[in-house]
Tab-separated table of C-alpha atoms in Angstrom:
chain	number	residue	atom	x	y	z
G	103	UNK	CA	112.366	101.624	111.076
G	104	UNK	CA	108.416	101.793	109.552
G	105	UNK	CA	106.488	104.981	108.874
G	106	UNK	CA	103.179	104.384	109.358
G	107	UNK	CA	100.006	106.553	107.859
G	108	UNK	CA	96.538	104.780	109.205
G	109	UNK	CA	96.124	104.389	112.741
G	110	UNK	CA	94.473	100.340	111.567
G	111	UNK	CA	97.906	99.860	110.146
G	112	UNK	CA	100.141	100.722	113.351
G	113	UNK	CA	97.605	98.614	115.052
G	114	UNK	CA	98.206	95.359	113.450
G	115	UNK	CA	102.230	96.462	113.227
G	116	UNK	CA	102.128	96.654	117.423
G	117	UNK	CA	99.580	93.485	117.089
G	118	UNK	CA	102.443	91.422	115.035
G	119	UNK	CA	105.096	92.402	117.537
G	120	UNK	CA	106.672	95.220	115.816
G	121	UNK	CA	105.111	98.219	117.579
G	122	UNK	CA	108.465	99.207	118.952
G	123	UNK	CA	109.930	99.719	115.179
G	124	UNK	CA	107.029	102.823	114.141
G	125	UNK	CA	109.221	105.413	113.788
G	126	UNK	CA	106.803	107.916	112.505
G	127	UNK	CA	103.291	108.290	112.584
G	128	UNK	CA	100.169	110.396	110.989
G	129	UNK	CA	98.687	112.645	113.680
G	130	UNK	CA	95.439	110.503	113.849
G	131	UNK	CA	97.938	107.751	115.740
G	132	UNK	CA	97.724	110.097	118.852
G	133	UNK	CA	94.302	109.464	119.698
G	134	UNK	CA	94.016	105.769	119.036
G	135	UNK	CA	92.888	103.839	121.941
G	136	UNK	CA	95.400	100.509	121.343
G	137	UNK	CA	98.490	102.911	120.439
G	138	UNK	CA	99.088	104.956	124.030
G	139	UNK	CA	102.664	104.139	123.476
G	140	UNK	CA	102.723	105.991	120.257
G	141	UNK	CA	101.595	109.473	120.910
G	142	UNK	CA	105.125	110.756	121.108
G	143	UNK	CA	106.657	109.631	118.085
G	144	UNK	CA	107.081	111.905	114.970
G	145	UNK	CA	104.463	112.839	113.013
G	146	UNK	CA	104.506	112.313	109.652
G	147	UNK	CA	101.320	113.032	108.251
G	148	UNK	CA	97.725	113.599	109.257
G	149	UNK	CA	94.399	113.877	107.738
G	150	UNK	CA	92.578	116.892	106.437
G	151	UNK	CA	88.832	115.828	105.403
G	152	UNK	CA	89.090	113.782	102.412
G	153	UNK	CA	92.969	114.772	101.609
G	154	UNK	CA	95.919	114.279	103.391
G	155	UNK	CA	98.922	116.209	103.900
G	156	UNK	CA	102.630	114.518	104.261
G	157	UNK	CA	105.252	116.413	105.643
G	158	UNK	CA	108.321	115.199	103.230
G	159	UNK	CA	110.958	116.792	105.913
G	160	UNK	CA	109.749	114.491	108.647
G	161	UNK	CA	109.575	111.926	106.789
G	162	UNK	CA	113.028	112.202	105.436
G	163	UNK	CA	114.829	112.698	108.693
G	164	UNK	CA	113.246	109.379	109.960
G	165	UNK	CA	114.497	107.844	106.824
G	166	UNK	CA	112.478	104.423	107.088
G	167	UNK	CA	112.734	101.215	105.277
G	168	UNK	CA	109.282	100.441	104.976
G	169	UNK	CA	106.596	102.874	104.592
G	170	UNK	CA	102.931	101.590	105.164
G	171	UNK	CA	99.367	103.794	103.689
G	172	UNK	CA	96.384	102.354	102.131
G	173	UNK	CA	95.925	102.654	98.595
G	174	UNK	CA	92.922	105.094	98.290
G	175	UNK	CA	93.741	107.406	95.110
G	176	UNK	CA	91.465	110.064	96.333
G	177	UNK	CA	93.567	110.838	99.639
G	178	UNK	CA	96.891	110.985	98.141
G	179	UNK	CA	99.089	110.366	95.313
G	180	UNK	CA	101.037	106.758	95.258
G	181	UNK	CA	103.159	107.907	92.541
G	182	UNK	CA	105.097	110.702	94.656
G	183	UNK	CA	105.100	108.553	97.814
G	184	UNK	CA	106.698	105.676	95.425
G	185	UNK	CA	109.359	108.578	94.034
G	186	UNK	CA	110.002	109.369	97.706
G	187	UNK	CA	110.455	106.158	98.934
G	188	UNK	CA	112.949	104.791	95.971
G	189	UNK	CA	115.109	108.383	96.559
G	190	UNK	CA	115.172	107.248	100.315
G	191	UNK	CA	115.881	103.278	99.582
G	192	UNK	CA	112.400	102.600	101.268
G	193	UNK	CA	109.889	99.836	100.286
G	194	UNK	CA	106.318	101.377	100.291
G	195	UNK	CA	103.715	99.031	101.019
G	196	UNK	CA	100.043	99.921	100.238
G	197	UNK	CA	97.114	97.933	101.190
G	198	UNK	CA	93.265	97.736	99.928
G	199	UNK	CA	90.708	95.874	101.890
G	200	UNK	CA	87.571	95.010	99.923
G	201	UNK	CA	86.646	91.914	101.912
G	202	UNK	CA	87.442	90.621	105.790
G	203	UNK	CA	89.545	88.119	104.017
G	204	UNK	CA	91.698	90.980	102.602
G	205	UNK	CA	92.072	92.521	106.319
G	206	UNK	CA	93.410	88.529	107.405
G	207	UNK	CA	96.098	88.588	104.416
G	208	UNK	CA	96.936	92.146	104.741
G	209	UNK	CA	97.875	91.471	108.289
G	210	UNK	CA	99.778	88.369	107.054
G	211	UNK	CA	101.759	90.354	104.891
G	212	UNK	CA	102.546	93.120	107.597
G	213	UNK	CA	103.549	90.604	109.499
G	214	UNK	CA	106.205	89.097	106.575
G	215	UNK	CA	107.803	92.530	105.884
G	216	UNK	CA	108.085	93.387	109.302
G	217	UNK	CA	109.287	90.150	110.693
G	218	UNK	CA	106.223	89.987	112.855
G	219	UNK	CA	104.414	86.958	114.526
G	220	UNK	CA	101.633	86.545	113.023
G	221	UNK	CA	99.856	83.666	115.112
G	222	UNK	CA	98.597	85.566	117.722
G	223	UNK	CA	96.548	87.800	115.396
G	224	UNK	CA	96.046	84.664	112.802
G	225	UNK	CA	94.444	82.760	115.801
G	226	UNK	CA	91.955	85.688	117.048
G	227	UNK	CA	90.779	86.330	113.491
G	228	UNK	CA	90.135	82.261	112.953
G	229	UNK	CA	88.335	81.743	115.927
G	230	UNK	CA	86.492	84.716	115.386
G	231	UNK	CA	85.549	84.390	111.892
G	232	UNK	CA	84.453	80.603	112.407
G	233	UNK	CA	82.532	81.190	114.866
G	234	UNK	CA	80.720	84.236	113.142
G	235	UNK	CA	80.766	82.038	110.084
G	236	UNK	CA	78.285	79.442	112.607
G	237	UNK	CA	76.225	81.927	113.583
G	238	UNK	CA	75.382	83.572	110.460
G	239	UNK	CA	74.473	80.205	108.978
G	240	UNK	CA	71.895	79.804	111.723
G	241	UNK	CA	69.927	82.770	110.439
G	242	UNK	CA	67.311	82.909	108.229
G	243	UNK	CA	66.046	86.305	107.562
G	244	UNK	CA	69.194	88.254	105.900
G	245	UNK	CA	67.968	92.018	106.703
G	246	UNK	CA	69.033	95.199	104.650
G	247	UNK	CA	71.543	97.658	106.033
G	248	UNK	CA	72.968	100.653	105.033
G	249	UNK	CA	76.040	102.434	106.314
G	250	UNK	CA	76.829	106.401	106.595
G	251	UNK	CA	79.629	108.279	107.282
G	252	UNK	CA	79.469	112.574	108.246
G	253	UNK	CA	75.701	112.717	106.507
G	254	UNK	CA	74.322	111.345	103.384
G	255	UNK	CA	77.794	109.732	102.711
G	256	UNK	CA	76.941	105.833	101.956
G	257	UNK	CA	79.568	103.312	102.738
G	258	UNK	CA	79.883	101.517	98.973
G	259	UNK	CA	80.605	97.871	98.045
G	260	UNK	CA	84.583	98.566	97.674
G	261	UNK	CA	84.810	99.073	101.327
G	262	UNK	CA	85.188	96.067	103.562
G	263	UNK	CA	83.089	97.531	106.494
G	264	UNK	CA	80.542	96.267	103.623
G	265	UNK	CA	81.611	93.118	103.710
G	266	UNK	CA	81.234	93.056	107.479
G	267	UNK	CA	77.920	93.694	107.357
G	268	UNK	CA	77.533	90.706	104.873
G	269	UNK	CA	79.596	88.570	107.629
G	270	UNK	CA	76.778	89.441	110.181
G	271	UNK	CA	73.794	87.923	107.966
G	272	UNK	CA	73.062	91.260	106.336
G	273	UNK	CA	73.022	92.755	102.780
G	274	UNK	CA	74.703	95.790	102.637
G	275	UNK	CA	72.604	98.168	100.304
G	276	UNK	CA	75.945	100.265	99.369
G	277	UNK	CA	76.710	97.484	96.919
G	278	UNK	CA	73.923	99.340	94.971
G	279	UNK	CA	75.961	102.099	94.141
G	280	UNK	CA	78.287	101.193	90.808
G	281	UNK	CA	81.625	102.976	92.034
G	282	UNK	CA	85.272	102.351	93.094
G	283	UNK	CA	84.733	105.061	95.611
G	284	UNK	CA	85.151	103.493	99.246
G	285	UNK	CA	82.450	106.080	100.248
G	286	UNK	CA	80.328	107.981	98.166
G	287	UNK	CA	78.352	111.428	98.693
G	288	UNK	CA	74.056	111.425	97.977
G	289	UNK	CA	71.539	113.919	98.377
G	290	UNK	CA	68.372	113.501	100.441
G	291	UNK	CA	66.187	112.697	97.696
G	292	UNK	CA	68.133	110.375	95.764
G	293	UNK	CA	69.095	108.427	99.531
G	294	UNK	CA	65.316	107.933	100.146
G	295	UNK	CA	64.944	106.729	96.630
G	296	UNK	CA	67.208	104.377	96.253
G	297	UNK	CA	67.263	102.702	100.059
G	298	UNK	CA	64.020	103.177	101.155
G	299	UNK	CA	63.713	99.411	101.609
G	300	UNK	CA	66.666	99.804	104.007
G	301	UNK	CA	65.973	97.778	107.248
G	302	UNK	CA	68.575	99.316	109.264
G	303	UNK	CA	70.223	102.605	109.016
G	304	UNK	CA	73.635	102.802	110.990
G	305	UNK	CA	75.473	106.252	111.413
G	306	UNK	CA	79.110	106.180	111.879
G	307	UNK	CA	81.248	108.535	113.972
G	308	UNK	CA	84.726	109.655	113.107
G	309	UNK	CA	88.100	111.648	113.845
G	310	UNK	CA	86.081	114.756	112.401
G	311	UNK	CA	82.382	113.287	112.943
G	312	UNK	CA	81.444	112.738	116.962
G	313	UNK	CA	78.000	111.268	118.595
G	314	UNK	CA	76.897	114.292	119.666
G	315	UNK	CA	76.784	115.324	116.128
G	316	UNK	CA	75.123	112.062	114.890
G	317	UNK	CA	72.454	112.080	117.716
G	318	UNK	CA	71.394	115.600	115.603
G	319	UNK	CA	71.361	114.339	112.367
G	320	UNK	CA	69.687	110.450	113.871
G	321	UNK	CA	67.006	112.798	115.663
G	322	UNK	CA	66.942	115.205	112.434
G	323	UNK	CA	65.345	111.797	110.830
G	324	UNK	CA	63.671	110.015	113.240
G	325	UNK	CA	61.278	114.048	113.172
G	326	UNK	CA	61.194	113.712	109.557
G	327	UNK	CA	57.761	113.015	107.348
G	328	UNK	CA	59.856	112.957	104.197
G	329	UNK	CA	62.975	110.627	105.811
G	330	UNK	CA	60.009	108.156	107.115
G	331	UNK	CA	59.651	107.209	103.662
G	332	UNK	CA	62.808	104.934	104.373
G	333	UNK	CA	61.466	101.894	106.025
G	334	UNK	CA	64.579	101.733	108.687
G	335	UNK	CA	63.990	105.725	109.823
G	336	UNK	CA	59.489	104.455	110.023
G	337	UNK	CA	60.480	101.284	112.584
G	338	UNK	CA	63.352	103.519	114.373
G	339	UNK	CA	66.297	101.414	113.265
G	340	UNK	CA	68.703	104.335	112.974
G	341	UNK	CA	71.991	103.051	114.643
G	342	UNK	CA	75.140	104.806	115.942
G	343	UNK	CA	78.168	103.051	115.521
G	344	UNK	CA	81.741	104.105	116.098
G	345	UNK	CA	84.642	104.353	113.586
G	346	UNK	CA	86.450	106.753	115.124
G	347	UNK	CA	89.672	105.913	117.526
G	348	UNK	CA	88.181	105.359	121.198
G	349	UNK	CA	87.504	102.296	123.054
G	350	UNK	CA	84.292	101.928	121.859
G	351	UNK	CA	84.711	102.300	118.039
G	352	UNK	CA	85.045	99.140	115.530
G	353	UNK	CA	84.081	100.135	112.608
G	354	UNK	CA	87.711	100.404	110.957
G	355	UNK	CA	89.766	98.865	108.299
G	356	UNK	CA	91.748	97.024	111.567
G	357	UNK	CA	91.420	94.032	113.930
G	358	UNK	CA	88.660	96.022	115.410
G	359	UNK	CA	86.519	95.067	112.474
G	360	UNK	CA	85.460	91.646	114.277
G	361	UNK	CA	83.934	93.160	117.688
G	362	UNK	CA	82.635	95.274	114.613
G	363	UNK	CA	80.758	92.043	112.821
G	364	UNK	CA	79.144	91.292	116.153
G	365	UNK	CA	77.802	94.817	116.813
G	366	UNK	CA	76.048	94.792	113.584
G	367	UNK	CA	74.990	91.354	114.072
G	368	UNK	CA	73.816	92.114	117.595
G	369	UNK	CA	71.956	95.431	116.276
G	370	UNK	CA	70.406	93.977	113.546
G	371	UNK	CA	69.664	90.147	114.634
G	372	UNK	CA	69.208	91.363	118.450
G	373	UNK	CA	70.322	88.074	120.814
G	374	UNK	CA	70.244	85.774	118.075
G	375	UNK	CA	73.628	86.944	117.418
G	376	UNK	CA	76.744	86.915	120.105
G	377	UNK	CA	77.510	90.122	122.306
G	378	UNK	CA	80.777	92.237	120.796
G	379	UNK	CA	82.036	93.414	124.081
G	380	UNK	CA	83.933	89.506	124.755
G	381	UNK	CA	85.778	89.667	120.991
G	382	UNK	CA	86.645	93.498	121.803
G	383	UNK	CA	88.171	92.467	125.039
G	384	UNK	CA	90.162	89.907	123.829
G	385	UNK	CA	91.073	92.019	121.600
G	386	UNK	CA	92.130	94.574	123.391
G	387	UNK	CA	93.972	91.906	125.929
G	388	UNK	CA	96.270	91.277	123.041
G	389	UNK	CA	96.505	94.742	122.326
G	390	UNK	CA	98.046	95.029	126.084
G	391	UNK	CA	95.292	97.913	126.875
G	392	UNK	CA	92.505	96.158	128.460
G	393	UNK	CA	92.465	96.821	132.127
């Protein structure tokens, strides 16, 4: 039996082969787009803004061997899920993803402790990455790019939807920002000052953040005189991207992070780079939710 916390987690269980063995689930799991077959289990957990909350009883009755999270400090504390898990006789697992690479091994590793198959994932992330890999190397220009989540909330250097953006022939400007913080919190003023040479702006949705919401704060910009003093808000190269849980969203520590690649290649490099609605449908083919 595996408790699982992060929706991009059950995904690449179910991806591996092992979808059947999530006994438990965090509430977020319900709404994911590649987990229908989920929505019914227990819930275990879910999210509350930038904290989460665990519910110990659930958790106990399921009694799993292997519990999966990510290790972000700020969300939760390891050390009493590590005290829980040795009172139970239950491996905890907790992953980090600072580069694409990390999101290939992590899935590896899933894969090992759940007695997974690997291949079928290993292949799509291999062909994938190679053929990014060609693409990117057939660019010249390498444009600047900065990511937000719910506001002024920059997507940092730590987080590997950075590194995707570096995968798609772009520098992602949230390397700037000297922090282990995955995503970190700016005002107006000091945004505009420090990424006003920002080619590309791209505005991520969420569980808590929808489009409707970022089409206010994207317009909120676009009418600004003091937001025009960032160069991607002047040419109009505010983007909307998802990283929520629908069909449409790939910006997420999960497989869907290489339709992601090619949506930021395709929004920044226009044609020059491949479409992402191919990768997503393969991916979703494998996922066994693509009609």
């Amino acid at each position: 039996m595996i408790a699982v916390f992060p929706a991009s987690l059950a995904e690449i269980v179910k991806l591996v082969g092992k979808g059947g063995e999530i006994a438990g689930i965090n509430e977020e799991v319900k709404l994911d787009y590649c987990l229908p077959e989920l929505k019914d289990r227990p819930v275990i957990g879910k999210y509350l803004k930038r904290t989460k909350k665990t519910y110990w009883d659930v958790l106990e009755g399921i009694r799993p061997k292997l519990i999966l999270d990510f290790r972000v400090e700020n969300l939760h504390s390891s050390g009493e899920l590590y005290s829980f898990a040795e009172r139970i006789d239950a491996e905890v697992l907790l992953l980090d993803f600072l580069r694409v690479e990390d999101l290939v091994e992590g899935s590896r590793l899933i894969a090992e402790k759940t007695g997974g198959d690997f291949s079928k994932l290993g292949g799509f992330y291999n062909k994938h990455l190679s053929r990014i890999a060609e693409v990117s190397e057939s660019l010249e220009e390498k444009l600047k790019v900065v990511m937000l989540y719910r506001g002024i909330n920059v997507v940092t250097g730590t987080n590997v939807i950075s590194d995707a953006v570096e995968k798609a022939h772009a520098e992602s400007l949230g390397k700037r920002l000297r922090t282990e913080r995955k995503v970190y919190p700016l005002k107006k003023e000091d945004f505009i000052r420090r990424f006003s040479d920002a080619d590309h702006i791209f505005l991520l949705t969420s569980v808590m953040t929808n489009r409707e919401r970022l089409e206010g704060i994207r317009d909120e910009m676009l009418d600004s005189a003091e937001w025009r003093g960032v160069k991607a808000v002047d040419e109009g190269n505010v983007h909307i991207s998802g990283s929520a849980l629908d069909r449409e969203s790939f910006m997420r520590w999960s497989p869907r992070l290489i339709p992601g690649i090619y949506q930021i290649g395709r929004l920044v490099h226009g044609k020059l780079f491949p479409d992402w609605r191919k990768p997503a449908k393969e991916l979703y083919s494998l996922c066994g939710v693509e009609e």
